[in-house]
Structures are given as C-alpha cells and as structure tokens.
Amino acid sequence: MTAFNRRQFLKLAGATSLVAAMPRSLSAATPLSNRVVIIGGGFAGATAAKYLKHWDNTIDVTLVEPNATHYACILSNLVITGAISMNRINLSYDGLRNRGVKIVQALATAIDPVGSKVGLSNGTTLDYEHLILAPGIDFINPNPAGAERLYDPNLTPHAWKAGPQTTLLKNQLAAMPDGGVFVMNVPKAPYRCPPGPYERACIIAAYLKRKKRRSKIIVLDANPDIVAEPHTFGTAFSQTYAVTLEYHANVGITQVNSSLKTIDTTIGALSADVLNMIPNQKAGQIVFDAGVVNDPTGRWATVDPLTYGSTVYENIYVIGDSQATAQPKSGHMANSQAKVCVDSITRAFVGETSDPQPTTNSACFSPITETEASWSTAVYQYDPTTHSMKRVEDSFGEAAEPSSENYEHMFHWADNIFADSFR
Ligand SMILES: Cc1cc2nc3c(=O)[nH]c(=O)nc-3n(C[C@H](O)[C@H](O)[C@H](O)COP(=O)(O)OP(=O)(O)OC[C@H]3O[C@@H](n4cnc5c(N)ncnc54)[C@H](O)[C@@H]3O)c2cc1C
C-alpha cells in the first residue's frame, strides 16, 4: 500500500482542507457534514455502519471492504477441529445494504488526511467528512532482519484472520499423522482475543485425544503467564490435557523456518508436523498509511476514548483492534467501541457534545472440551482523571468451571453479536 505524499498535498491543498488536517487541539469549529466513510467491514466497521444508519438514516454511509462476505474469527477455532463448518461463521453484508449502507468492494490503499480522501484499489477515490478506520490487525514478521522470507504464513498458517487461513490450518491438522506434533504459540500481549490461543490449544488437544491419541500439542507462550482466564486454562492444561498438552511460559521465538516447519526458541529448537505460528500484532496497514499510529509501542493508534477520534487528525476515528485504549481486542469490544464512536458522531451532527461517561464491555465464550465451554467478561468505564477507559473490577471474571450449558450459550451469544453487528 502506498501513502499519499503529505508534503505534495499540503502544497496543493486549499485552506479548507488544511483545517480538516489540523491536529485536534488546534482546529477551530469545523462545519459538519454527514458523509462518513468506514474502512473495514469486520465487527467494528460493520457495527459502525449499522448504527450510523440506525440512529440517523439521513447520514451518507459508505463501507469499504475487499471481501464479499466476512468470515468471523469468533467460533473459528471450532472450524479448525471440524466441529462447525466455515458457513457457520460466514456473515453477509446484505443486512447493512438493506439499511442503506453503500458497500464498496475494494481495498483502501491510501489516505489523504489533508484533502479528506481515500484512494481505493479499484482506482477510484472517495471524499469524506468523517473517516472511521476499522481494519483490524496486521502481523509483525517473527524473523530477524535478513531472514524474513523464511517465514511464510501460507505454509505455517496463523489462522488469526478467519477465511482461507482457517481452512489451511484445518486441513493441515486433519492430515497430521497420529503421533505427530502440533506446535503453536501465544503472541506477546496485546494481541487479538486474549483467551483465543488458549482456547485453540484446548480444543486441538481435545481433538487429538479423540482422533490421534499418540499425538501431542506444544504451546509456546511469549507471556510470563496465561493471559486470560488463568484458572480455567490452567486447570485444563494441568489436568484435562495433562497427557496431550505441553505448556511453556515466557518463551521467545528467535526464528521460524516455514518450509521445514522448525522454530528456534529460547527453550531450544523444535520441529513440528503442524506449525501454527501466530505472529505479534499491530494495527492494520491503512492506519499506518493515515499517519495515526502514535502510541509508545509504535503499533497502535492513540484515540480519545470519548469519541475514538484519533489524537492526530480531527475527522479520523480508529475503532476495534487497531486502537490503543488498552481494552481487550475482541469482537464484542469492537462492537461496543463502534457504538461509542457513532454516538459521538451523530451527537455532533445535531450540535450535542459526546457522552462524558461512556461504558464498553466485552464477553468471550471459550470452548474447553468438545462439549463444554467457559466464559469471561469485563466492563470498562471512562475515568475523567486519567482520560482513559478503566476496568470495573466487580465486572471482571471467568466461569467457575466449563459446562455444557455454557457451550450452548456460546452459540446464542455468538449469533447475537453477529446479528447486532451485521444485520
Ligand atoms: C480464533 C479467534 C477467536 C476469537 N474469539 C472471539 C470471541 O469469542 N469473542 C470476541 O469478542 N472476539 C473474539 N475474537 C476477536 C475478534 O475476532 C476481533 O477482536 C475482531 O474481529 C476485531 O474486529 P475489527 O473490526 O477490529 O477487525 P476485523 O473483524 O478483523 O475486521 C477488519 C476488516 O477490515 C478489512 N480491511 C483491512 N484492511 C482494509 C483496507 N485497507 N481496506 C478495506 N478493508 C480493510 C478486513 O478485510 C476485515 O474485514 C477472536 C479472534 C480469533 C482470532
């Protein structure tokens, strides 16, 4: 992807567009129009598109997304073990179309924050008054400089974006011989879906126990301890899957060779039959291209949690996994943030200020066995003293133990979040 040359735009741009590009703190009251462009049709972008139309049908909403449908990561671990089909997580954009959202099937390839324009892969350009960036995550190559090409996700899939990667990992697992070794890692936090890698480890262990009893799964965690639901996953690893699963905390990965399926780590070199390498993560590339990645790690976009407005440009917002509010990177949270952002934009259209006390929430259901699931939940509330979202401690917790009832609730919860975001 190529960024517009900002210096050229500054030369060419008139006074109006310069105002649009001004840092938030310097800009004067900017006249508001109702043209909103959203980049990315995942949980954050689809929810934003839906609720803009739902709360004010006169707003002109365009959603830019390269894929014809969205494969949800939620429940996708169950596709890998064959418990559900890809179809179960395939979400249509027809619900948004029916609400009057214009869907452009293309990739956003450049942003001109000065002229308020988005360049698309189909050669066209879109103008915006407000731009919502919701492209999810991209991956950081796990190999050191010079060895980048030894890592190839088409050979050692991450399956951390649902779609062809999910199918590839499913096929590799099915083809693995009995007695084979499945090696996977947990990336360094913050990463997409804190319980997700541990959940995957559990249900792959369950699959191996049933289908390939001589096989084992090795889990290499870059973090000092289990990041989410420590009681649930700790018990599953040490008891339910004590024979099938080997868990190592605090493991650094120094090099991956995807053709050989080998991995060099701080606890030694390993050879895998299936290598599920999930690289460390950063904001989607287009957020970098827009020039709004500015958190201390250089990976995520800092935003005002009252609006999800970027701290760099007044009319660019970042929601979902790409932003840096330190709330969990989950689909449920992306849905919640989209509503806060859209509430703020629709209030501004009628001259109202943003909600001064927004709350957001996140829930995750994790299958632990082939018939039982656990859950975790947290609510976040705006703290005016630190100008940040703070976890409400009483709201934070995990299921006492996995149950078949939770397994059933998991599908209802998923269908609700699918419908609330996409229909
Ligand atoms: C295995 C797994 C299990 C999970 N389970 C749960 C769960 O139980 N509960 C939960 O809440 N969350 C779960 N998650 C996390 C959840 O899927 C993500 O946090 C969520 O998808 C983030 O939403 P998003 O909109 O930011 O990104 P995404 O949903 O990834 O959407 C980003 C969209 O942007 C598009 N895009 C990217 N770049 C561009 C561009 N340049 N132009 C146009 N479009 C672009 C992409 O095609 C994509 O459709 C899970 C994740 C994984 C991997």
Short mmCIF file of C-alpha atoms in Angstrom, two decimals, residues 141-335:
data_model
loop_
_atom_site.label_atom_id
_atom_site.label_comp_id
_atom_site.label_asym_id
_atom_site.label_seq_id
_atom_site.Cartn_x
_atom_site.Cartn_y
_atom_site.Cartn_z
CA ASN A 141 7.28 -10.88 10.78
CA PRO A 142 8.66 -13.14 13.55
CA ASN A 143 12.10 -13.43 11.94
CA PRO A 144 15.08 -11.08 12.32
CA ALA A 145 16.17 -8.76 9.50
CA GLY A 146 17.54 -10.74 6.57
CA ALA A 147 15.60 -13.91 7.44
CA GLU A 148 12.08 -12.53 6.89
CA ARG A 149 11.46 -14.77 3.88
CA LEU A 150 11.93 -17.94 5.91
CA TYR A 151 8.54 -17.20 7.46
CA ASP A 152 5.57 -17.88 5.17
CA PRO A 153 2.00 -17.92 6.58
CA ASN A 154 0.88 -19.95 3.56
CA LEU A 155 3.00 -22.85 4.87
CA THR A 156 2.70 -22.27 8.63
CA PRO A 157 -0.76 -20.65 8.99
CA HIS A 158 -1.67 -18.31 11.84
CA ALA A 159 -5.43 -18.67 11.26
CA TRP A 160 -5.72 -15.41 13.25
CA LYS A 161 -7.79 -13.83 10.48
CA ALA A 162 -10.63 -16.16 9.60
CA GLY A 163 -11.01 -17.35 5.99
CA PRO A 164 -8.52 -19.27 3.83
CA GLN A 165 -6.06 -19.38 6.75
CA THR A 166 -8.66 -21.21 8.87
CA THR A 167 -9.23 -23.80 6.13
CA LEU A 168 -5.47 -24.27 5.66
CA LEU A 169 -4.87 -24.99 9.36
CA LYS A 170 -7.92 -27.29 9.48
CA ASN A 171 -6.56 -29.29 6.50
CA GLN A 172 -3.06 -29.49 8.00
CA LEU A 173 -4.46 -30.75 11.32
CA ALA A 174 -6.62 -33.36 9.55
CA ALA A 175 -3.60 -34.57 7.51
CA MET A 176 -1.25 -34.74 10.52
CA PRO A 177 -0.24 -38.36 11.22
CA ASP A 178 -1.18 -40.00 14.53
CA GLY A 179 1.95 -39.48 16.65
CA GLY A 180 2.59 -36.07 15.03
CA VAL A 181 3.43 -32.89 16.96
CA PHE A 182 1.29 -29.74 16.69
CA VAL A 183 3.26 -26.68 17.80
CA MET A 184 1.53 -23.35 18.39
CA ASN A 185 2.44 -20.11 20.13
CA VAL A 186 0.72 -17.37 22.11
CA PRO A 187 1.85 -13.94 20.86
CA LYS A 188 3.09 -11.19 23.15
CA ALA A 189 0.16 -9.18 24.61
CA PRO A 190 -1.59 -7.05 23.47
CA TYR A 191 -2.92 -9.29 20.72
CA ARG A 192 -6.34 -10.05 19.20
CA CYS A 193 -8.60 -12.07 21.56
CA PRO A 194 -6.74 -12.69 24.84
CA PRO A 195 -8.32 -16.15 25.54
CA GLY A 196 -8.22 -17.18 21.84
CA PRO A 197 -4.85 -19.02 21.69
CA TYR A 198 -5.52 -20.94 24.95
CA GLU A 199 -8.99 -21.86 23.70
CA ARG A 200 -7.42 -23.15 20.46
CA ALA A 201 -4.87 -25.18 22.43
CA CYS A 202 -7.68 -26.81 24.45
CA ILE A 203 -9.88 -27.82 21.57
CA ILE A 204 -6.97 -29.08 19.49
CA ALA A 205 -5.89 -31.15 22.50
CA ALA A 206 -9.47 -32.48 22.73
CA TYR A 207 -9.40 -33.34 19.01
CA LEU A 208 -6.04 -35.13 19.36
CA LYS A 209 -7.29 -37.10 22.37
CA ARG A 210 -10.20 -38.37 20.31
CA LYS A 211 -8.69 -38.72 16.83
CA LYS A 212 -4.89 -39.00 17.11
CA ARG A 213 -4.18 -40.34 20.56
CA ARG A 214 -0.41 -40.70 20.08
CA SER A 215 -0.05 -37.03 19.06
CA LYS A 216 0.67 -34.05 21.26
CA ILE A 217 0.36 -30.28 21.21
CA ILE A 218 3.13 -27.96 22.44
CA VAL A 219 2.11 -24.41 23.42
CA LEU A 220 4.83 -21.73 23.50
CA ASP A 221 3.64 -18.62 25.37
CA ALA A 222 5.58 -15.38 24.89
CA ASN A 223 3.96 -14.05 28.09
CA PRO A 224 5.10 -14.78 31.66
CA ASP A 225 1.80 -16.50 32.47
CA ILE A 226 -1.60 -17.37 30.98
CA VAL A 227 -3.01 -14.00 29.82
CA ALA A 228 -6.76 -14.71 30.14
CA GLU A 229 -8.94 -16.97 32.31
CA PRO A 230 -5.92 -18.35 34.21
CA HIS A 231 -8.00 -20.63 36.42
CA THR A 232 -9.92 -22.20 33.51
CA PHE A 233 -6.97 -22.70 31.18
CA GLY A 234 -4.51 -23.54 33.97
CA THR A 235 -6.82 -26.36 35.12
CA ALA A 236 -7.40 -27.57 31.55
CA PHE A 237 -3.66 -27.68 30.80
CA SER A 238 -2.58 -29.33 34.05
CA GLN A 239 -5.50 -31.77 34.44
CA THR A 240 -7.82 -32.32 31.45
CA TYR A 241 -5.00 -32.33 28.90
CA ALA A 242 -2.02 -33.24 31.13
CA VAL A 243 -1.02 -36.10 28.80
CA THR A 244 -1.69 -34.45 25.43
CA LEU A 245 -0.61 -30.84 26.01
CA GLU A 246 2.74 -29.34 26.99
CA TYR A 247 2.64 -25.66 28.06
CA HIS A 248 5.72 -23.40 28.33
CA ALA A 249 5.52 -19.79 29.55
CA ASN A 250 7.98 -16.99 28.79
CA VAL A 251 9.24 -18.41 25.51
CA GLY A 252 10.89 -16.10 22.99
CA ILE A 253 10.81 -17.10 19.33
CA THR A 254 14.04 -16.28 17.54
CA GLN A 255 13.44 -17.76 14.07
CA VAL A 256 10.82 -19.66 12.12
CA ASN A 257 11.50 -21.76 9.03
CA SER A 258 8.12 -22.33 7.44
CA SER A 259 9.32 -24.76 4.73
CA LEU A 260 10.99 -27.03 7.29
CA LYS A 261 8.34 -26.39 9.98
CA THR A 262 11.06 -25.68 12.52
CA ILE A 263 11.12 -23.00 15.18
CA ASP A 264 14.09 -21.70 17.18
CA THR A 265 13.13 -20.54 20.66
CA THR A 266 14.69 -19.51 23.96
CA ILE A 267 13.97 -23.06 25.24
CA GLY A 268 15.57 -24.74 22.24
CA ALA A 269 14.78 -25.69 18.65
CA LEU A 270 11.58 -27.58 17.84
CA SER A 271 10.40 -29.46 14.80
CA ALA A 272 6.65 -29.66 14.12
CA ASP A 273 4.31 -31.65 11.91
CA VAL A 274 1.93 -28.70 12.03
CA LEU A 275 3.31 -25.30 12.99
CA ASN A 276 0.60 -22.78 13.94
CA MET A 277 2.73 -19.62 14.17
CA ILE A 278 0.67 -16.64 15.40
CA PRO A 279 2.92 -13.58 14.98
CA ASN A 280 2.91 -10.50 17.20
CA GLN A 281 0.42 -7.91 16.00
CA LYS A 282 -0.02 -4.26 15.07
CA ALA A 283 -2.74 -2.00 13.63
CA GLY A 284 -3.92 -2.65 10.08
CA GLN A 285 -1.58 -1.14 7.47
CA ILE A 286 -4.01 1.58 6.41
CA VAL A 287 -3.87 3.05 9.95
CA PHE A 288 -0.11 3.48 9.48
CA ASP A 289 -0.71 4.95 6.00
CA ALA A 290 -3.10 7.50 7.51
CA GLY A 291 -0.34 8.64 9.85
CA VAL A 292 -2.29 8.00 13.06
CA VAL A 293 -0.21 5.23 14.67
CA ASN A 294 1.28 7.13 17.58
CA ASP A 295 1.22 5.02 20.75
CA PRO A 296 4.52 4.45 22.61
CA THR A 297 4.96 0.95 21.09
CA GLY A 298 4.59 2.32 17.55
CA ARG A 299 1.96 -0.37 16.83
CA TRP A 300 -1.47 1.12 17.58
CA ALA A 301 -3.40 4.40 17.18
CA THR A 302 -4.00 6.55 20.26
CA VAL A 303 -7.59 7.81 20.42
CA ASP A 304 -9.83 9.93 22.63
CA PRO A 305 -11.97 7.29 24.41
CA LEU A 306 -14.96 9.67 24.44
CA THR A 307 -15.14 9.65 20.64
CA TYR A 308 -12.49 7.22 19.30
CA GLY A 309 -11.21 10.24 17.38
CA SER A 310 -7.52 9.97 16.50
CA THR A 311 -5.29 12.28 18.54
CA VAL A 312 -3.63 13.34 15.26
CA TYR A 313 -6.45 14.31 12.86
CA GLU A 314 -9.77 15.77 13.84
CA ASN A 315 -12.02 13.82 11.49
CA ILE A 316 -10.33 10.39 11.57
CA TYR A 317 -11.56 7.81 14.10
CA VAL A 318 -9.99 4.42 14.91
CA ILE A 319 -12.10 1.60 16.40
CA GLY A 320 -11.66 -2.12 17.04
CA ASP A 321 -8.37 -3.96 17.23
CA SER A 322 -6.27 -1.13 15.69
CA GLN A 323 -6.72 1.38 18.53
CA ALA A 324 -4.66 1.74 21.72
CA THR A 325 -7.06 2.22 24.65
CA ALA A 326 -5.74 -0.97 26.37
CA GLN A 327 -9.21 -2.53 26.36
CA PRO A 328 -9.25 -6.17 25.17
CA LYS A 329 -9.03 -6.66 21.42
CA SER A 330 -12.25 -8.59 20.92
CA GLY A 331 -15.20 -8.60 18.53
CA HIS A 332 -17.57 -7.76 21.37
CA MET A 333 -15.37 -4.81 22.39
CA ALA A 334 -15.08 -3.68 18.74
CA ASN A 335 -18.88 -3.65 18.57
#
